[in-house]
Coordinates of C-alpha atoms and ligand atoms in Angstrom, one line a residue:
X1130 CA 0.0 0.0 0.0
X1131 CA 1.3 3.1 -0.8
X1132 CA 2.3 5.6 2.4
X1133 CA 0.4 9.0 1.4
X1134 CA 1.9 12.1 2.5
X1135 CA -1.1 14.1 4.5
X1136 CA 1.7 16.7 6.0
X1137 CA -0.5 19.9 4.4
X1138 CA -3.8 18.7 5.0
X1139 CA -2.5 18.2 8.8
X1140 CA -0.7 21.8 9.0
X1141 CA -4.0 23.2 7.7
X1142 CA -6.7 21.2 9.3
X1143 CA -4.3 22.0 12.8
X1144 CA -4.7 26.3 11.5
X1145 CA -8.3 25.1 10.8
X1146 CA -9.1 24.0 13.9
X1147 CA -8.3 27.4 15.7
X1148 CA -10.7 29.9 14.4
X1149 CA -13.2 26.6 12.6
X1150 CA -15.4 24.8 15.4
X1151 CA -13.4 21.2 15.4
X1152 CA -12.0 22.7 11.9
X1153 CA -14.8 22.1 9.7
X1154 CA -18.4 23.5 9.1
X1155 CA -20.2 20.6 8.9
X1156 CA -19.9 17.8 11.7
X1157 CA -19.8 15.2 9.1
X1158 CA -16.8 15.9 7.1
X1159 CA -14.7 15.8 11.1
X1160 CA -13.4 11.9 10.6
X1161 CA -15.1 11.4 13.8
X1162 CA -16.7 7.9 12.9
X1163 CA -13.0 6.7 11.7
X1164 CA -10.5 8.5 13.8
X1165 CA -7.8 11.0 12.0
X1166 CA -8.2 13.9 10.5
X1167 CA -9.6 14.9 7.2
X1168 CA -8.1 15.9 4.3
X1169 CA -8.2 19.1 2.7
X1170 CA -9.1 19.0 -0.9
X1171 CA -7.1 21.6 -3.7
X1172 CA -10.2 20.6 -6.1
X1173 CA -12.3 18.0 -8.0
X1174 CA -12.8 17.3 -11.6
X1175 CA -14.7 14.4 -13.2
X1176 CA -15.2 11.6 -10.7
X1177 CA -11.8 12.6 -8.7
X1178 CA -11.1 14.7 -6.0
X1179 CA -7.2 16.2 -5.5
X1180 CA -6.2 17.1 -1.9
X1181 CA -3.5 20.2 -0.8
X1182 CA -0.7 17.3 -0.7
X1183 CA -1.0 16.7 -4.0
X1184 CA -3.2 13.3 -3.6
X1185 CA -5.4 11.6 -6.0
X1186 CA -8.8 9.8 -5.6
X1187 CA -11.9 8.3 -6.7
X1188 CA -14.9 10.5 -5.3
X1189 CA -17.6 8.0 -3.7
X1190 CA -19.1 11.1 -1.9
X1191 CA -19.8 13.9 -4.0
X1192 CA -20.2 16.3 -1.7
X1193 CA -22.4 14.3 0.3
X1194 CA -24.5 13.4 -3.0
X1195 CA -25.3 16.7 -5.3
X1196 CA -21.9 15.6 -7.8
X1197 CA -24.1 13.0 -9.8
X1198 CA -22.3 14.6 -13.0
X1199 CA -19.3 14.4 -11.6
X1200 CA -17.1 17.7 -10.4
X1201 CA -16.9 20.4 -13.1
X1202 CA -19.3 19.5 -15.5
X1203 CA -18.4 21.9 -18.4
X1204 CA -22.7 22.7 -18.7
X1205 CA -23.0 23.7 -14.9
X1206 CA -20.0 25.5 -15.2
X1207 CA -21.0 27.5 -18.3
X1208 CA -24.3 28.3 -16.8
X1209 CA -22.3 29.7 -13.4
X1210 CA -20.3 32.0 -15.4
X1211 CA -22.7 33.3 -17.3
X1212 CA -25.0 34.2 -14.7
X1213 CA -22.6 35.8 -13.2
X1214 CA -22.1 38.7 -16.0
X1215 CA -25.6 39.6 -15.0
X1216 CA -25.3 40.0 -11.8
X1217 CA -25.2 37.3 -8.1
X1218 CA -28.5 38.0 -6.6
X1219 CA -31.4 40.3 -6.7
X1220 CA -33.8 39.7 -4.2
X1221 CA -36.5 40.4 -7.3
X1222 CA -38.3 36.9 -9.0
X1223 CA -36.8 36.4 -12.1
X1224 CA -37.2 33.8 -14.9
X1225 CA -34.9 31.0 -14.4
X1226 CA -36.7 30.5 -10.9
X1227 CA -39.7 30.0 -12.9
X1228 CA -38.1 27.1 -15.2
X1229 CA -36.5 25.2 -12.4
X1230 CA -39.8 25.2 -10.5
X1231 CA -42.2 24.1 -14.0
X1232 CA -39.0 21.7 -14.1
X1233 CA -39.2 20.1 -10.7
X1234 CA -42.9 19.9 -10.9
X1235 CA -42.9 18.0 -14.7
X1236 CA -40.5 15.5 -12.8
X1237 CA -41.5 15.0 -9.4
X1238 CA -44.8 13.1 -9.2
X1239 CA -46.0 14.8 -6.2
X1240 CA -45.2 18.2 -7.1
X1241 CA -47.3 20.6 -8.5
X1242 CA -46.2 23.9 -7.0
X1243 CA -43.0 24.4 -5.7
X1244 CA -41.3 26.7 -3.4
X1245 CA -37.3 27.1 -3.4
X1246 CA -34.8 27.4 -0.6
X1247 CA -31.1 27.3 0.2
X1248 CA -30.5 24.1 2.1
X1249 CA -32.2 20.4 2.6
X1250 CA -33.0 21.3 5.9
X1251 CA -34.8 24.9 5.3
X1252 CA -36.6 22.6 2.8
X1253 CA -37.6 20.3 5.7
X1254 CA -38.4 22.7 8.6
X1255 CA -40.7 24.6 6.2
X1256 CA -42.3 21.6 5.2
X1257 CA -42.5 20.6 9.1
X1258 CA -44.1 23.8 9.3
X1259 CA -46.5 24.0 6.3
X1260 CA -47.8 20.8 7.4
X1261 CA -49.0 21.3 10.6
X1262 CA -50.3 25.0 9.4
X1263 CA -52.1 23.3 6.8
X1264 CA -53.8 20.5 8.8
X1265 CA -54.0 22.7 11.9
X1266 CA -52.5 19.6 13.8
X1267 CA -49.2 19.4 15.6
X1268 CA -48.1 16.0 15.5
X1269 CA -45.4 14.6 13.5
X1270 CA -43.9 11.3 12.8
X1271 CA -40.8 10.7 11.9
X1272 CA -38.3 7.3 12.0
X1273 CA -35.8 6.5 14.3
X1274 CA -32.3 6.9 12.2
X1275 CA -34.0 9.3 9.1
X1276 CA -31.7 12.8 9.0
X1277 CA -33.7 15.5 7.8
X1278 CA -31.4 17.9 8.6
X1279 CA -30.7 20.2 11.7
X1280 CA -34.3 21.0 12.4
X1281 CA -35.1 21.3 16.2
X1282 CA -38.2 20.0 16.1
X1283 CA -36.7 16.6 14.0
X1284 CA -33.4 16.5 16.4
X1285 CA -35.0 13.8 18.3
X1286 CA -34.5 10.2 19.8
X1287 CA -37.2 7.6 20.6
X1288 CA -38.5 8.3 24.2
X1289 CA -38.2 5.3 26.2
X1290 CA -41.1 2.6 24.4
X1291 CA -41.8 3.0 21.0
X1292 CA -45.2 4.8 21.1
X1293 CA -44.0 7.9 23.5
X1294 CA -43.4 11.4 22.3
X1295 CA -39.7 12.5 21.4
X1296 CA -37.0 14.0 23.8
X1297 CA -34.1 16.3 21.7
X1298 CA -31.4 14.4 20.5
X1299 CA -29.8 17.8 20.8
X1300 CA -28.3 20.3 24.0
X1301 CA -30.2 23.4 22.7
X1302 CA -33.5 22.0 21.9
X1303 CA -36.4 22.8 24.5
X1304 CA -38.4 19.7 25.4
X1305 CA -41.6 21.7 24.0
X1306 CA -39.9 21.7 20.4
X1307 CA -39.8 17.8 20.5
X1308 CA -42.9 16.7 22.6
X1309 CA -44.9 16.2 19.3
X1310 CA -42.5 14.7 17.3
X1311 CA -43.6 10.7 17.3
X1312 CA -40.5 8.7 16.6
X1313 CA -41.2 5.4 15.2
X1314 CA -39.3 2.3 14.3
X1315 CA -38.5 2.2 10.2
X1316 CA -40.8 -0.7 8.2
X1317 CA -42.7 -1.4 11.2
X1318 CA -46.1 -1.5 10.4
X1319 CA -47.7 -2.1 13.7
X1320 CA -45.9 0.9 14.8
X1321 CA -47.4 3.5 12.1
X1322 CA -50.7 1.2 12.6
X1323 CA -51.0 1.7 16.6
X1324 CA -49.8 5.4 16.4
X1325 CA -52.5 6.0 14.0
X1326 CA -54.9 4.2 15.8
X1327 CA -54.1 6.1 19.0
X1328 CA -53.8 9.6 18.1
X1329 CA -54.4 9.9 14.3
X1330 CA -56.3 12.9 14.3
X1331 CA -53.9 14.9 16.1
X1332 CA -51.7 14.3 13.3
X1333 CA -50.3 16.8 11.0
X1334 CA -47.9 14.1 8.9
X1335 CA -45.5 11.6 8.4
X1336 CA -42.0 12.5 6.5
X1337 CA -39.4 9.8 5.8
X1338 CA -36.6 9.2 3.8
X1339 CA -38.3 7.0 1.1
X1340 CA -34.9 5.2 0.5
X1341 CA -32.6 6.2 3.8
X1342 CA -29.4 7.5 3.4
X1343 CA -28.1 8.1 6.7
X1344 CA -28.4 5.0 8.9
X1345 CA -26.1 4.3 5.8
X1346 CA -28.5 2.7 2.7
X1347 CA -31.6 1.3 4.8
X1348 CA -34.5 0.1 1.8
X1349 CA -38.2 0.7 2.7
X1350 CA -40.3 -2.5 2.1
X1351 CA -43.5 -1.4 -0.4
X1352 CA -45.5 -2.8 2.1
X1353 CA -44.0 0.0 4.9
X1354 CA -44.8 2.7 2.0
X1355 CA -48.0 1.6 0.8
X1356 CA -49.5 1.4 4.8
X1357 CA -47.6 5.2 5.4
X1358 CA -49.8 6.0 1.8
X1359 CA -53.3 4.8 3.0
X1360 CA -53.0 6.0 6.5
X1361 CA -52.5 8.9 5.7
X1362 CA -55.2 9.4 3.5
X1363 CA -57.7 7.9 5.6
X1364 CA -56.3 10.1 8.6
X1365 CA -56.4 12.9 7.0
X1366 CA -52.4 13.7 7.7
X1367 CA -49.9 14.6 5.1
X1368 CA -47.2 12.3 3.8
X1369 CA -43.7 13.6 2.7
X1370 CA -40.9 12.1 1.0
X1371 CA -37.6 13.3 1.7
X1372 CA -35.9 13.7 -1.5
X1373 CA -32.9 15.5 -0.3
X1374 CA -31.1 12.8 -1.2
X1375 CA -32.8 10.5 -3.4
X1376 CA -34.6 13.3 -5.5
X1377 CA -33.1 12.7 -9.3
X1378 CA -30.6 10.4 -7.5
X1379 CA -32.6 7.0 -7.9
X1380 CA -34.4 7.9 -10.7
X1381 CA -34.9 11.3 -12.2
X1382 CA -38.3 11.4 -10.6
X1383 CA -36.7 10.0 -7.7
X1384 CA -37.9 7.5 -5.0
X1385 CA -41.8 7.7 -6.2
X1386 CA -41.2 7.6 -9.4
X1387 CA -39.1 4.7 -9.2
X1388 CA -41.5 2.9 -6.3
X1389 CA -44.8 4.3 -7.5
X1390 CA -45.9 5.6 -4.3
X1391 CA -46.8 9.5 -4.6
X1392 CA -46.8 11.6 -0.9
X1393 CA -48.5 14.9 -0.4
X1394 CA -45.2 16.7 -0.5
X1395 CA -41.7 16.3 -1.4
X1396 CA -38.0 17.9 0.3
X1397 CA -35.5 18.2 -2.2
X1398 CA -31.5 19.5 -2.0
X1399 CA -28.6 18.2 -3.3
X1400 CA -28.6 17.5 -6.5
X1401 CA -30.7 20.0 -7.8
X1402 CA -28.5 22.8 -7.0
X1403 CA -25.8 20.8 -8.7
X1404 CA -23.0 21.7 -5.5
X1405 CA -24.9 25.3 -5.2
X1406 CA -26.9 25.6 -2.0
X1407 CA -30.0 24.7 -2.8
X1408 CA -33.1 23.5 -1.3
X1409 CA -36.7 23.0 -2.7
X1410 CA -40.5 21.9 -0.9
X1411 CA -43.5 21.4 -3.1
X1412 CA -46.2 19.3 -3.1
X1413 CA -49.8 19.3 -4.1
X1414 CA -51.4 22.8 -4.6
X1415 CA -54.0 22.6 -2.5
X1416 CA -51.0 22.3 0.2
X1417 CA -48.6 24.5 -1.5
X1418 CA -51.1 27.8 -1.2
X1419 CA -50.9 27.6 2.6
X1420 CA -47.5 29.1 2.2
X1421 CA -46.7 33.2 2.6
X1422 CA -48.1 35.1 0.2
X1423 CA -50.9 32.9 -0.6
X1424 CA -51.7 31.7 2.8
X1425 CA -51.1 32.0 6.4
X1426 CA -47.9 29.7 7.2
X1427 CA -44.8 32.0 6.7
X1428 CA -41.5 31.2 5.1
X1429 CA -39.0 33.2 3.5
X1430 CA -35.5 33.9 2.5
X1431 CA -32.9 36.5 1.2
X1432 CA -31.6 33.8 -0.9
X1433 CA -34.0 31.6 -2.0
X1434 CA -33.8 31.2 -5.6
X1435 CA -30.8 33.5 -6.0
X1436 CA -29.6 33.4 -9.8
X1437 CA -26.4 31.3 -9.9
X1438 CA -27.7 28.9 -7.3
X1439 CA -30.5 28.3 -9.9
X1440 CA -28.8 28.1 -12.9
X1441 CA -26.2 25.4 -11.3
X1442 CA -29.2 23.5 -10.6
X1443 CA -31.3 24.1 -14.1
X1444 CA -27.9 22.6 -15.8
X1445 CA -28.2 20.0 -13.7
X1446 CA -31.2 18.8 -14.2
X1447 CA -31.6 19.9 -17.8
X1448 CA -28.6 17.7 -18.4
X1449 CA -30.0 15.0 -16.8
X1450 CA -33.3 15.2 -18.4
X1451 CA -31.2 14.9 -21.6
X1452 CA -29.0 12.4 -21.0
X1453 CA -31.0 10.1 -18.9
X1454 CA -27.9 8.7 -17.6
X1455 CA -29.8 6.1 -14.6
X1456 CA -29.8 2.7 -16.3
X1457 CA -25.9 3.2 -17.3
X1458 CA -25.2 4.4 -14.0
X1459 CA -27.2 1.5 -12.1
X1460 CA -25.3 -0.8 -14.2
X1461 CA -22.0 0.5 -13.1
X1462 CA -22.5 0.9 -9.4
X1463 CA -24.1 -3.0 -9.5
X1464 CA -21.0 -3.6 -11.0
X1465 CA -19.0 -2.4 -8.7
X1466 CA -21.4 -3.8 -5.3
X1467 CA -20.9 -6.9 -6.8
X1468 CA -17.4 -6.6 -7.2
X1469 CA -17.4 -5.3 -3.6
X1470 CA -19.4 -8.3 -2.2
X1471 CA -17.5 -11.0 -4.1
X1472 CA -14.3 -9.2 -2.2
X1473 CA -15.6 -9.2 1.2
X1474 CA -16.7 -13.0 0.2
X1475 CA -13.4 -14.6 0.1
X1476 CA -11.8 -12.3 3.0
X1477 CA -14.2 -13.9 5.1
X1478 CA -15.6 -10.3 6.3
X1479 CA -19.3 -10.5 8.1
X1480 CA -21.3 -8.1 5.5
X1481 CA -24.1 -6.7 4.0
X1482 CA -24.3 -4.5 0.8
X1483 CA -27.7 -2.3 0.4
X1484 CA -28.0 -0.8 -3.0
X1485 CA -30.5 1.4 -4.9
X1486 CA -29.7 3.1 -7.9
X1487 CA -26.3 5.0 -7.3
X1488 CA -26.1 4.7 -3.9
X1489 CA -24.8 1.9 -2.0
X1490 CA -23.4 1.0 1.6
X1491 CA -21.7 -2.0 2.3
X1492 CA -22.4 -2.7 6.0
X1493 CA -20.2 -4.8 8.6
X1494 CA -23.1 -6.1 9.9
X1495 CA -24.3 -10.4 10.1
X1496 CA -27.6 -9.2 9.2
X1497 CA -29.7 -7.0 6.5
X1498 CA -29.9 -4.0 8.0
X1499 CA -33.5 -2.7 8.3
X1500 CA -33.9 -0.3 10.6
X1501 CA -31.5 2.1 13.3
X1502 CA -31.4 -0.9 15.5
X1503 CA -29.7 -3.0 12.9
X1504 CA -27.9 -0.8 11.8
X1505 CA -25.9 0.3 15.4
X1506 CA -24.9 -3.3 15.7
X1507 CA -22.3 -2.7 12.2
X1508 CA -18.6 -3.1 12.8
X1509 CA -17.5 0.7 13.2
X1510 CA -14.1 -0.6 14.1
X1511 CA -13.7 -2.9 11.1
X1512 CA -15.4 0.0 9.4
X1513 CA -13.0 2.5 10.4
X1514 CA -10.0 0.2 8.6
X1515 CA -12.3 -0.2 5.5
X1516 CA -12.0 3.4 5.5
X1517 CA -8.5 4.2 6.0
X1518 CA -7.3 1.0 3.8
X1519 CA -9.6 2.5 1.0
X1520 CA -8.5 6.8 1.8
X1521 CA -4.5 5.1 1.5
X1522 CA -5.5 3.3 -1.8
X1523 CA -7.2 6.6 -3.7
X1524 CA -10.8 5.8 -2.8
X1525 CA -12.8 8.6 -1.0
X1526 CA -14.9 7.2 0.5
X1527 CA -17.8 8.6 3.5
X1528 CA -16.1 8.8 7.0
X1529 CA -18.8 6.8 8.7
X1530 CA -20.7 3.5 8.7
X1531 CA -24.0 5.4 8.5
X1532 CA -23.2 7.3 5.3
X1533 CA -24.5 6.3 2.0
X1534 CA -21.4 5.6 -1.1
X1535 CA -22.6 7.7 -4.3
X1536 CA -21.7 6.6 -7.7
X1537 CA -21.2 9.8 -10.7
X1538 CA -21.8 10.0 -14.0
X1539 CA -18.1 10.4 -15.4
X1540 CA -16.8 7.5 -13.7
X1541 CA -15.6 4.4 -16.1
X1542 CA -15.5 0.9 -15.9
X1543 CA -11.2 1.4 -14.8
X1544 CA -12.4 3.2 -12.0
X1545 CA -14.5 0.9 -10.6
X1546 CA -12.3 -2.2 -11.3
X1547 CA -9.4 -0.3 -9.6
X1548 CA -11.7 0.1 -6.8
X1549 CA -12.8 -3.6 -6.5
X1550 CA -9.0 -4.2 -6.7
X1551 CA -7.7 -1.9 -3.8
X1552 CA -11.2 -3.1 -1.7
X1553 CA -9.6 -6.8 -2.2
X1554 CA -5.9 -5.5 -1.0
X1555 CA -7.6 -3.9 2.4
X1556 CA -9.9 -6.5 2.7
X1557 CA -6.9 -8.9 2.7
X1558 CA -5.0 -6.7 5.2
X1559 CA -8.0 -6.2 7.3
X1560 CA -7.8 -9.8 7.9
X1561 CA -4.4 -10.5 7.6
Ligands
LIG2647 P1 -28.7 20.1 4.2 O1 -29.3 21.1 5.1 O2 -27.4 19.4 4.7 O3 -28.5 20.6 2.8 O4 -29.7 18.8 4.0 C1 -30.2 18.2 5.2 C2 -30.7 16.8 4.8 C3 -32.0 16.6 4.7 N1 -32.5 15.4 4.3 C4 -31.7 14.4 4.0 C5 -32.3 13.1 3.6 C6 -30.3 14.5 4.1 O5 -29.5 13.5 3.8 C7 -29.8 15.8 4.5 C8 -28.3 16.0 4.6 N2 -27.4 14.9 4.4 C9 -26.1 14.9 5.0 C10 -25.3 13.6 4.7 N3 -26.0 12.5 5.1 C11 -25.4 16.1 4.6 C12 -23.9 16.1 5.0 C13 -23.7 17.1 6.1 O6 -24.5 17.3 7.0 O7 -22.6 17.8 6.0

């Protein structure tokens, strides 16, 4: 294995670290699932990422999962540039925010009026809100191990039984932001059954991660969507998708297109701001027109929409619309799970592979991981020398167990075979 040389990245993460809270500004790049300390990265083009010291590697992350194209696309970058002869932002509607929102609502089944913001987890909190303005209820249920980003009211753990109000996962969150939030157990039934049965017309809706993400790759069973679906219709309560993530990620139209199950209302990020900070809620019309100005619930934002954000994002997904580049890409990540399973095979490793579409985690775990449960009983040890066997061989790979592994656009068929390869030569020393 070759000995990388991290001596900037550790002279700059060390300055970092004095004026940065624990040297980054987002808890999940801070190595703190595998030990060490991250590398800075100089820049990214294609499906590879170059750090300050000068070191190559294969980006499984893509910033956390907008880089589907890859870093640099040469479309995205045009429509950046030329944006930006006309100005950055202008606090004033203009056009393009028109075409990204008759283009989100042509793609996204749920969506017929959308409303855009700067993050996934403005996306979420409004939709939080909008949905218990709507309904006039307060309840919400969400599942145990779902991120929806750093909302207080979603920062919650399971009380103590399964059926018992929220406490914050969070120092900073009052108890009264939590108290009705209803944390269940994801693909249980009886769960979403009994909490319906119990209190389902105090409540305002159910958002999920249709395919999750962040217990690392956790797959719904149709049955678990289908009961959410017809609950919530009979109940009266709003169902939401989560599409941060998996929006244009699993298929363009992304997790309801692909399953066939439509929700009231749809978070997306990622993706569609193409690596510009970008956030979207929409959702059926009737719904939407509850929002400031049409209707009482109030959300806003300097931001929101802002010119070059937007055109990032309408490259994005123009370019995706054109290319339809999912069956290719499925093909290559299966190739490459496959690749990674056969690997873990013959080392002998305990493991589990989740895939859907272009995202995949391969779990060191005995058993299919279904829920948060499952998922805490993975090897984070063993996972933590995955990681650094991988990071040492050119792979970038997410710094934690609970992440999910994104596949990109420009990445070829060497890639992924040097990938398997290097996966075999850790493997081998993980167990040697
Ligand atoms: P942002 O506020 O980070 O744009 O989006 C929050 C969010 C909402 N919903 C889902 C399903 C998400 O996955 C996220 C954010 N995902 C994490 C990674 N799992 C972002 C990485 C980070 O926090 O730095």
């Amino acid at each position: 294995m070759t000995d990388r040389s991290f001596s900037r990245s550790h002279a700059e993460f060390t300055r970092a670290c004095q004026s940065i809270p624990g040297g980054v500004n987002s808890p999940a790049r801070a190595f703190g699932g595998v030990g060490g300390e991250p590398v800075l990265i100089e820049r990214g083009q294609g499906a590879k990422l170059y750090d300050i010291d000068g070191n190559e590697y294969t980006d499984y992350i893509g910033s956390w999962g907008p880089h589907i194209l890859g870093h640099q696309h040469p479309a995205l970058i045009a429509a950046i540039e030329e944006t930006l002869k006309r100005g950055t932002s202008f606090g004033a509607p203009t056009i393009a925010e028109t075409e990204i929102a008759e283009l989100l609502c042509e793609a996204v089944p749920s969506i017929e009026s959308v409303r855009m913001v700067n993050s996934g987890t403005e996306a979420t909190m409004s939709a939080i809100r909008l949905m218990r303005g709507h309904t006039g209820r307060d309840v919400i249920i969400k599942f145990a191990g779902c991120y929806h980003g750093h909302v207080d009211s979603l920062l919650v753990q399971a009380g103590s039984g399964a059926l018992t109000h929220g406490n914050p996962s969070s120092p900073g969150v009052p108890a009264g932001c939590t108290n009705d939030t209803l944390v269940l157990t994801y693909n249980d039934i009886e769960q979403v059954a009994a909490a319906f049965e119990k209190e389902g017309d105090k409540i305002a809706g159910v958002i999920l991660e249709p395919v999750v993400g962040n217990m690392g790759v956790v797959i719904p069973t149709m049955e678990f969507l289908r009961t959410l679906r017809e609950l919530c219709t009979k109940h009266g309560a709003l169902l939401c998708f989560d599409e941060v993530m998996t929006g244009f990620r699993v298929a363009f139209g992304g997790a309801q297109e692909r399953f066939g199950i439509t929700p009231d209302m749809t978070t997306l990020g990622k993706i569609i701001g193409g690596g510009m900070p970008v956030g979207a809620y929409g959702g059926r019309k009737e719904v939407m027109q509850s929002i400031s100005p049409t209707g009482p619930v109030y959300q806003a934002g300097t931001l929101s929409g802002n010119p070059v954000a937007v055109a990032c994002g309408l490259a994005t997904l123009r370019t995706l619309k054109e290319t339809n580049p999912y069956p290719e890409l499925e093909a290559k990540t299966t190739k490459l799970t496959a690749g990674l399973k056969s690997a873990a095979e013959k080392a002998g490793l305990e493991h589990q592979l989740a895939q859907v579409g272009s995202m995949f985690t391969l779990f060191f775990n005995p058993n299919e991981v279904t829920n948060l449960d499952v998922a805490m009983k993975s090897d984070t040890d063993r996972f933590s020398k995955y990681f650094w066997g991988m990071l040492n061989r050119g792979q970038y790979l997410p710094c934690s167990q609970f992440e999910a592994n994104f596949v990109s656009v420009p990445m070829t068929d060497a890639d992924i075979d040097a990938t398997i390869k290097v996966a075999e030569e850790t493997f081998a020393e993980m167990v040697g």
